[in-house]
Coordinates of C-alpha atoms in Angstrom, one line a residue:
M1 CA 180.5 129.9 90.2
V2 CA 182.3 126.4 91.1
T3 CA 185.6 128.3 88.6
I4 CA 185.0 132.0 90.1
L5 CA 185.6 130.4 93.7
K6 CA 188.8 128.4 92.4
I7 CA 190.2 131.5 90.9
E8 CA 189.8 133.8 93.9
K9 CA 191.2 130.9 95.8
L10 CA 194.3 130.7 93.6
N11 CA 194.4 134.3 93.2
E12 CA 194.4 134.2 97.6
K13 CA 197.1 131.9 97.7
M14 CA 199.5 133.8 94.9
K15 CA 199.0 136.6 97.6
W16 CA 200.1 134.6 100.5
I17 CA 203.7 133.7 98.6
H18 CA 204.2 137.3 97.2
S19 CA 203.5 138.2 100.9
L20 CA 205.5 135.6 102.8
R21 CA 207.8 136.3 100.4
T22 CA 208.3 139.6 101.5
K23 CA 208.0 139.1 105.5
L24 CA 210.8 136.6 105.2
L25 CA 213.3 139.1 103.7
Y26 CA 212.2 141.3 106.2
I27 CA 212.9 138.5 108.7
Y28 CA 216.4 138.0 107.4
L29 CA 217.7 141.1 107.3
G30 CA 216.4 142.0 111.0
I31 CA 218.0 139.2 112.6
S32 CA 221.3 140.0 110.7
L33 CA 221.6 143.8 111.8
I34 CA 220.5 142.0 115.0
S35 CA 223.4 140.0 115.0
F36 CA 225.8 142.4 113.5
I37 CA 224.7 144.2 116.2
I38 CA 225.5 141.3 119.5
F39 CA 228.5 139.8 117.7
S40 CA 230.5 143.5 117.2
T41 CA 229.3 144.1 121.0
I42 CA 230.6 140.4 122.3
I43 CA 234.2 140.8 119.9
Y44 CA 234.3 144.8 121.5
K45 CA 234.2 144.3 124.7
G46 CA 236.1 141.2 124.6
L47 CA 238.9 142.8 123.7
E48 CA 238.5 146.0 124.8
N49 CA 241.0 145.8 127.9
S50 CA 244.0 144.6 125.7
L51 CA 243.6 146.6 123.0
T52 CA 244.7 150.8 122.5
N53 CA 242.3 153.0 121.3
Q54 CA 243.1 153.1 118.0
M55 CA 243.9 149.2 118.0
Q56 CA 240.2 149.0 119.0
G57 CA 239.0 151.3 116.5
E58 CA 240.8 149.4 113.3
L59 CA 239.5 146.0 114.9
L60 CA 235.8 147.1 115.0
R61 CA 236.1 148.5 111.4
E62 CA 237.2 144.8 110.1
I63 CA 234.6 143.3 112.1
Q64 CA 232.2 146.1 110.6
E65 CA 233.5 145.1 106.7
K66 CA 233.5 141.8 107.2
F67 CA 230.2 141.5 108.5
I68 CA 229.2 143.4 105.9
I69 CA 230.1 141.6 102.8
M70 CA 228.9 138.5 104.9
V71 CA 225.8 139.9 104.8
L72 CA 225.6 140.6 101.5
V73 CA 226.7 137.2 100.4
T74 CA 224.4 135.2 102.5
G75 CA 221.4 138.1 102.6
S76 CA 221.8 137.4 98.2
I77 CA 222.0 133.7 98.3
T78 CA 218.7 134.0 100.4
V79 CA 217.0 136.1 98.0
I80 CA 217.8 133.4 95.4
F81 CA 217.0 130.9 97.2
I82 CA 213.3 132.3 98.1
I83 CA 213.0 133.5 94.4
I84 CA 213.6 129.9 93.2
I85 CA 211.1 128.1 95.4
S86 CA 208.4 130.6 95.4
G87 CA 209.1 130.3 91.8
I88 CA 208.6 126.7 91.5
I89 CA 205.1 127.4 94.2
M90 CA 203.4 129.7 91.3
N91 CA 204.7 128.9 88.5
P92 CA 202.0 125.9 88.6
I93 CA 199.5 127.8 90.4
K94 CA 200.0 130.1 87.3
Q95 CA 199.4 127.9 85.1
M96 CA 196.4 126.9 87.0
L97 CA 195.2 130.6 86.8
K98 CA 195.8 131.2 82.8
V99 CA 193.4 127.5 82.3
I100 CA 190.5 128.5 84.3
E101 CA 190.2 131.9 82.8
K102 CA 190.1 130.3 79.0
M103 CA 187.4 128.0 81.1
T104 CA 185.4 130.9 82.1
E105 CA 185.8 131.5 78.4
G106 CA 183.7 128.6 78.0
R107 CA 187.1 126.6 76.1
F108 CA 186.7 123.7 78.7
D109 CA 188.9 121.6 76.6
Q110 CA 192.0 123.0 78.6
K111 CA 194.8 120.7 80.7
I112 CA 196.9 121.2 82.9
K113 CA 200.8 119.5 82.8
V114 CA 201.0 117.3 86.0
R115 CA 204.5 117.0 87.8
G116 CA 205.8 115.2 90.0
H117 CA 203.5 113.5 92.8
D118 CA 203.5 116.3 95.7
E119 CA 200.4 118.5 96.7
L120 CA 200.5 120.6 94.0
S121 CA 200.7 117.5 91.1
E122 CA 197.4 116.4 93.3
L123 CA 195.4 119.8 93.1
S124 CA 196.8 119.4 89.1
M125 CA 195.4 116.1 88.3
A126 CA 191.7 116.8 90.3
F127 CA 191.3 120.0 88.1
N128 CA 192.2 118.1 85.1
Q129 CA 188.8 115.9 86.1
M130 CA 186.9 118.8 87.0
S131 CA 187.8 120.0 83.7
A132 CA 186.4 116.7 81.4
K133 CA 183.2 116.8 83.2
L134 CA 182.4 120.5 82.8
Q135 CA 183.4 119.7 79.0
K136 CA 181.2 116.8 79.3
V137 CA 178.4 118.5 80.5
D138 CA 178.5 121.5 79.0
A139 CA 178.5 119.4 75.7
S140 CA 175.0 117.5 77.0
R141 CA 174.0 120.8 78.0
Q142 CA 174.3 122.0 73.8
E143 CA 172.8 118.7 73.0
F144 CA 170.0 119.2 75.3
V145 CA 169.3 122.8 73.8
A146 CA 169.5 121.5 70.4
N147 CA 166.9 119.1 71.1
V148 CA 164.4 121.4 73.3
S149 CA 164.6 123.2 70.1
H150 CA 163.9 120.9 67.7
E151 CA 161.1 119.2 69.9
L152 CA 159.2 123.0 70.5
K153 CA 159.8 123.7 66.8
T154 CA 158.0 120.7 65.2
P155 CA 154.4 121.7 66.9
L156 CA 155.0 125.3 66.9
S157 CA 155.4 124.9 63.0
S158 CA 152.7 122.4 62.6
M159 CA 150.8 124.8 64.2
K160 CA 151.4 128.0 61.6
V161 CA 150.4 126.1 59.1
L162 CA 146.9 125.0 60.3
I163 CA 146.6 128.8 61.3
E164 CA 148.0 130.3 58.2
S165 CA 145.4 127.6 56.0
L166 CA 143.4 129.1 57.8
L167 CA 143.9 132.3 57.3
F168 CA 144.7 132.3 53.5
Q169 CA 142.2 130.0 52.4
E170 CA 137.8 131.8 51.8
N171 CA 134.6 130.5 52.5
V172 CA 136.2 127.5 54.1
P173 CA 133.5 125.2 55.6
E174 CA 133.2 125.0 59.5
E175 CA 133.9 121.4 59.0
T176 CA 137.3 122.5 58.0
Y177 CA 137.4 124.9 60.5
K178 CA 136.3 121.8 63.2
E179 CA 139.7 120.1 62.2
F180 CA 142.2 122.4 61.9
L181 CA 141.3 123.6 65.4
A182 CA 140.6 120.0 66.4
D183 CA 144.5 119.4 65.7
T184 CA 146.1 122.8 66.9
N185 CA 144.3 121.7 69.8
S186 CA 146.4 118.6 69.9
E187 CA 149.7 120.3 69.3
I188 CA 149.3 122.9 72.5
D189 CA 148.9 119.2 74.1
R190 CA 152.0 117.9 73.2
L191 CA 154.1 121.3 74.0
T192 CA 152.2 121.1 76.9
V193 CA 153.6 117.9 77.7
I194 CA 156.8 118.4 76.7
I195 CA 157.2 121.5 78.8
N196 CA 155.7 120.3 81.6
S197 CA 158.4 117.3 81.5
L198 CA 161.6 119.2 81.0
L199 CA 159.9 121.2 84.5
V200 CA 160.2 118.0 86.1
L201 CA 163.7 117.0 84.4
V202 CA 164.7 120.3 85.9
K203 CA 163.1 119.8 89.1
L204 CA 164.8 116.1 89.6
D205 CA 168.2 117.7 88.1
R206 CA 168.9 119.7 90.7
K207 CA 167.6 117.6 93.6
V208 CA 165.0 120.0 94.7
V209 CA 162.1 117.9 94.4
P210 CA 160.8 116.7 98.0
I211 CA 160.1 113.2 98.7
N212 CA 157.1 113.0 100.0
A213 CA 157.7 109.2 101.3
E214 CA 154.6 106.9 102.7
I215 CA 154.1 103.0 103.6
T216 CA 152.9 102.6 100.4
N217 CA 151.5 98.9 99.4
M218 CA 152.9 98.3 95.9
N219 CA 150.4 95.3 94.8
E220 CA 147.3 97.9 95.1
L221 CA 149.9 100.4 93.8
L222 CA 150.8 98.4 90.0
A223 CA 147.2 96.9 89.6
D224 CA 145.7 100.5 89.7
I225 CA 148.0 101.3 87.0
I226 CA 147.5 98.0 84.7
K227 CA 143.3 99.2 85.2
R228 CA 144.4 102.4 84.0
L229 CA 146.3 101.0 81.0
K230 CA 144.0 97.7 80.0
P231 CA 142.4 100.4 77.5
L232 CA 145.4 101.3 75.4
S233 CA 146.3 97.7 74.9
N234 CA 143.1 96.4 73.7
K235 CA 143.4 99.1 71.4
R236 CA 146.6 97.1 70.7
K237 CA 145.3 93.1 71.9
I238 CA 148.2 93.3 74.4
E239 CA 147.7 91.3 77.2
L240 CA 148.7 92.7 80.8
V241 CA 150.2 89.5 82.7
Y242 CA 150.7 90.7 86.6
D243 CA 152.6 88.6 88.4
E244 CA 152.6 89.2 92.3
E245 CA 155.1 86.8 94.9
K246 CA 154.1 88.4 98.0
E247 CA 152.8 91.7 99.1
V248 CA 154.6 94.1 99.1
N249 CA 154.9 97.4 101.5
A250 CA 157.7 99.9 100.9
E251 CA 158.1 103.7 101.3
V252 CA 157.9 105.8 98.1
D253 CA 156.1 108.6 96.9
V254 CA 153.2 107.0 95.6
V255 CA 152.3 110.0 93.0
K256 CA 156.4 109.8 91.6
I257 CA 156.5 106.4 91.5
T258 CA 153.3 105.6 90.3
L259 CA 154.4 107.9 86.8
A260 CA 158.3 106.2 86.7
L261 CA 156.0 102.5 86.8
T262 CA 153.7 104.2 84.1
N263 CA 156.2 105.2 81.7
L264 CA 157.9 101.7 81.8
I265 CA 154.7 100.1 81.1
E266 CA 153.4 102.6 79.0
N267 CA 156.8 102.0 77.2
G268 CA 156.1 98.1 76.8
I269 CA 152.4 98.4 75.4
K270 CA 153.7 101.1 72.8
Y271 CA 156.9 100.0 71.8
N272 CA 155.2 96.0 71.3
R273 CA 154.3 94.0 67.9
D274 CA 149.8 93.7 68.1
E275 CA 148.7 90.7 70.0
G276 CA 151.8 90.9 72.3
L277 CA 152.1 90.3 76.1
V278 CA 153.6 92.3 78.8
K279 CA 154.9 90.7 81.8
I280 CA 154.9 92.7 85.3
K281 CA 156.2 90.8 88.2
L282 CA 156.3 92.3 91.3
D283 CA 158.8 90.4 94.2
S284 CA 160.5 91.3 97.7
D285 CA 163.4 90.5 99.9
H286 CA 164.3 92.2 103.4
Q287 CA 166.0 94.8 101.9
N288 CA 164.0 95.8 98.7
A289 CA 161.7 95.6 96.6
Y290 CA 161.7 94.5 93.0
I291 CA 159.4 95.2 90.0
S292 CA 160.5 93.7 86.7
I293 CA 158.3 94.6 83.0
E294 CA 159.0 93.0 80.6
D295 CA 157.4 92.8 76.4
N296 CA 158.3 90.8 73.8
G297 CA 158.1 93.7 71.2
I298 CA 161.0 95.3 68.8
G299 CA 163.4 95.0 71.6
I300 CA 166.6 97.7 72.1
P301 CA 170.3 97.6 69.9
E302 CA 172.5 96.7 71.7
D303 CA 174.9 100.1 70.4
E304 CA 171.4 101.9 71.6
Q305 CA 171.0 100.5 75.1
N306 CA 172.9 102.8 77.0
K307 CA 170.9 105.9 75.2
V308 CA 167.6 104.3 76.5
F309 CA 167.8 107.1 79.4
D310 CA 168.6 110.3 78.0
R311 CA 166.6 113.0 77.1
F312 CA 164.8 113.0 73.8
Y313 CA 165.6 109.7 72.9
R314 CA 163.3 107.9 70.8
I315 CA 163.6 104.0 69.9
D316 CA 161.0 104.0 67.0
K317 CA 160.2 107.9 66.7
T318 CA 157.5 107.5 63.9
R319 CA 155.8 105.7 66.5
D320 CA 156.6 108.0 69.1
R321 CA 154.7 110.3 67.0
E322 CA 152.0 108.6 66.7
T323 CA 151.6 108.0 70.2
G324 CA 152.3 112.1 71.6
G325 CA 155.9 110.3 72.9
T326 CA 158.0 113.0 74.4
G327 CA 161.2 111.0 74.3
L328 CA 161.6 112.4 78.2
G329 CA 159.6 109.4 79.8
L330 CA 163.4 106.7 80.9
S331 CA 164.8 109.7 81.8
I332 CA 162.3 111.3 84.5
T333 CA 161.8 107.1 85.2
Q334 CA 165.4 106.7 86.1
R335 CA 165.9 110.3 88.0
T336 CA 162.7 109.4 90.1
V337 CA 164.0 106.0 90.9
L338 CA 167.4 107.2 91.8
L339 CA 166.3 110.3 94.1
H340 CA 164.3 107.1 96.0
N341 CA 167.8 105.2 96.4
G342 CA 166.9 102.8 94.0
S343 CA 168.7 101.2 90.5
I344 CA 166.9 100.5 87.4
K345 CA 168.7 97.8 85.0
L346 CA 167.8 97.0 81.8
T347 CA 167.6 93.6 79.2
S348 CA 167.3 93.8 75.7
K349 CA 167.2 92.3 72.3
E350 CA 166.5 93.8 69.1
N351 CA 163.2 91.7 67.9
E352 CA 162.4 90.1 71.4
G353 CA 161.4 92.2 73.5
T354 CA 163.3 94.4 76.8
M355 CA 163.2 93.9 80.3
F356 CA 163.3 96.3 83.1
V357 CA 163.9 96.2 86.4
V358 CA 163.4 98.6 89.1
R359 CA 164.8 98.1 92.6
L360 CA 163.6 100.2 95.5
P361 CA 164.1 99.8 99.0
L362 CA 161.6 99.1 101.5
K363 CA 162.4 101.6 103.7
Q364 CA 163.5 105.5 102.7
G365 CA 166.9 106.8 105.0
K366 CA 166.2 109.5 107.1

């Protein structure tokens, strides 16, 4: 849509330049004709009484001839000048149009040569920046489509294998049926989680998700999350330590922030060692609430840390499969925090642990 609007605006600009060039030519011819009439009349009237009729006629013809020559010479110069000036203006615009037309075909690697320091060069630089962003977005889109295809294909393939096993076997025991149906049900649940997570991400990306912010006691909110995750941590004997520096009330969307913080604490449990530790700390200043989640688990390699918030990124793919993770949790968490005008930071060392720090404004701007 942006590209189409750009093309329409540039087309309008070119039509305007063509129209201006034509108008300038008409104006020049009109001025020349009026000047000729006025100039001839003044000279003729000034000499009318001092010259004979024959001399008056010869003088008038001579004036006409010289004026016509002058008009032709100056007219030619003017036309050439107008063509050169309009060409200087239009050539970069024509180049932009060609590049934009290529981009409408999906070729986002196009660039415009920047010359000079005028408005057109600024427009060219802005266009190149837009082109680079579109190229990056297109690459992300292709990667996203590939990841989605893979993530959806995996549970579908598993279900197909399970169903075919039942179809092509005779006298299958009831227990086997139940086992296969339970496995199929698990894969359906996994598909549902992936699709629901994708829908949440799409809404967050489009910023169409409303923030139902209300003053919330963050101490109680975190305590409830920790209580719900206790059974998961108990299975692996992972200790959850909750440190409250003070009572903190913040204006947040309870549902969205609960999901975001649950993702972080749950990851601290999933990617931890048995009998490990997850520390949750809540603090605030006069403007923001700060929630830190720190574990002593497997950590994240330094060269992987910039990918943590990417969709479908997994630190440990095998473990994620076992625990039913989709690789979308941190991406949703980041976008939720940003939607609250907050921030999220990561520090991690491989084989030592990871810490996330979430900053949330105490009050949302209206």
